[in-house]
Coordinates of C-alpha atoms in Angstrom, one line a residue:
X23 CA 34.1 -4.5 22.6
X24 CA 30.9 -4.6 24.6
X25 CA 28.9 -2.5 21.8
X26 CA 29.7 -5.1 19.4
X27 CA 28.5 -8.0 21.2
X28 CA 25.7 -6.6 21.6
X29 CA 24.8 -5.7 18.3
X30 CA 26.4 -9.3 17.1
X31 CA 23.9 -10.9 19.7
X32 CA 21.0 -8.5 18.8
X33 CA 21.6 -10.2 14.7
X34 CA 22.0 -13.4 15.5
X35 CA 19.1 -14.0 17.8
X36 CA 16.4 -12.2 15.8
X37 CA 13.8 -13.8 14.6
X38 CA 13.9 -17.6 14.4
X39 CA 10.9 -18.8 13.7
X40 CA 10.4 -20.1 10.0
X41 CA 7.2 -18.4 7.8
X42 CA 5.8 -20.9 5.9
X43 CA 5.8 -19.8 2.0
X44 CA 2.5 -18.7 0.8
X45 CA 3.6 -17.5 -3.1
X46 CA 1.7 -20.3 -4.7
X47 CA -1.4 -19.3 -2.8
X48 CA -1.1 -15.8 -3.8
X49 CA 0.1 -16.7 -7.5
X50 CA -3.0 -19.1 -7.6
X51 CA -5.1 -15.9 -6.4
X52 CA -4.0 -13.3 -8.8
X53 CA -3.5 -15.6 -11.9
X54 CA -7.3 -16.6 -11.8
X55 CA -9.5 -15.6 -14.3
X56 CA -12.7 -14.4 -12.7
X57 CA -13.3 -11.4 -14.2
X58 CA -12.0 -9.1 -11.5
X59 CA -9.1 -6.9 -12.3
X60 CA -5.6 -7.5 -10.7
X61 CA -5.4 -4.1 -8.2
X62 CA -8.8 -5.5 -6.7
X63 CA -7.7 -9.1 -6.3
X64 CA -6.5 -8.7 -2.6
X65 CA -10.1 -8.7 -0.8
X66 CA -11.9 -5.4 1.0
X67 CA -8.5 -3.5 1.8
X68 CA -7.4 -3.3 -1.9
X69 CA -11.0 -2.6 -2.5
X70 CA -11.4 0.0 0.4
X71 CA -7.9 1.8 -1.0
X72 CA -9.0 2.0 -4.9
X73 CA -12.5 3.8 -3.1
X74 CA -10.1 6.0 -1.2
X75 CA -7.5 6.9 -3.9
X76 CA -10.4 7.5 -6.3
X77 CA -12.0 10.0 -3.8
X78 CA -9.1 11.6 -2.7
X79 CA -8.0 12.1 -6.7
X80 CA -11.8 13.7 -7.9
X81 CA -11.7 15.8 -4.8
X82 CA -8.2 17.3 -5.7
X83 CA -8.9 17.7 -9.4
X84 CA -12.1 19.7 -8.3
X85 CA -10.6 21.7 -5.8
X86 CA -7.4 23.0 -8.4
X87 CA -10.3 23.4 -10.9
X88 CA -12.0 25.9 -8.2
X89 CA -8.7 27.8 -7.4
X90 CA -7.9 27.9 -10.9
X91 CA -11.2 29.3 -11.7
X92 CA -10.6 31.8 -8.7
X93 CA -7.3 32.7 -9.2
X94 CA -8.8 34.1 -13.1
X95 CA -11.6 35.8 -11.8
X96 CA -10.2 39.8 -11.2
X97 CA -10.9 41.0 -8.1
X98 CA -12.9 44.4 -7.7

């Protein structure tokens, strides 16, 4: 009995306060045509995590290209 009032009271008094709806501003955002392209539309942190992801992808295709190359080479 006392475990489930808690957990009713822990639901039912979360988090009250209302968030005000910001879709149109986002839908205004993304739907404008300014030349930029949709994944960079966010601000610096979409910008900052395309630079990343890019990075992080070259430097993995060039290090399987190296143990590729490694793993052909016979050792003496």
């Amino acid at each position: 009995q006392g475990l489930r009032q808690i957990s009713h009271r822990t639901i039912s008094t979360a988090s009250r306060r209302q968030f005000e709806n910001r879709v149109p501003e986002k839908q205004k955002l993304f739907q404008e045509d300014n030349g930029i392209p949709v994944h960079l539309k966010g601000g610096v942190m979409d910008s900052l995590l395309y630079r990343v992801t890019t990075g992080l992808t070259v430097f993995g295709t060039a290090y399987v290209v190296y143990e590729l190359l490694v793993a052909s080479m016979p050792k003496k």
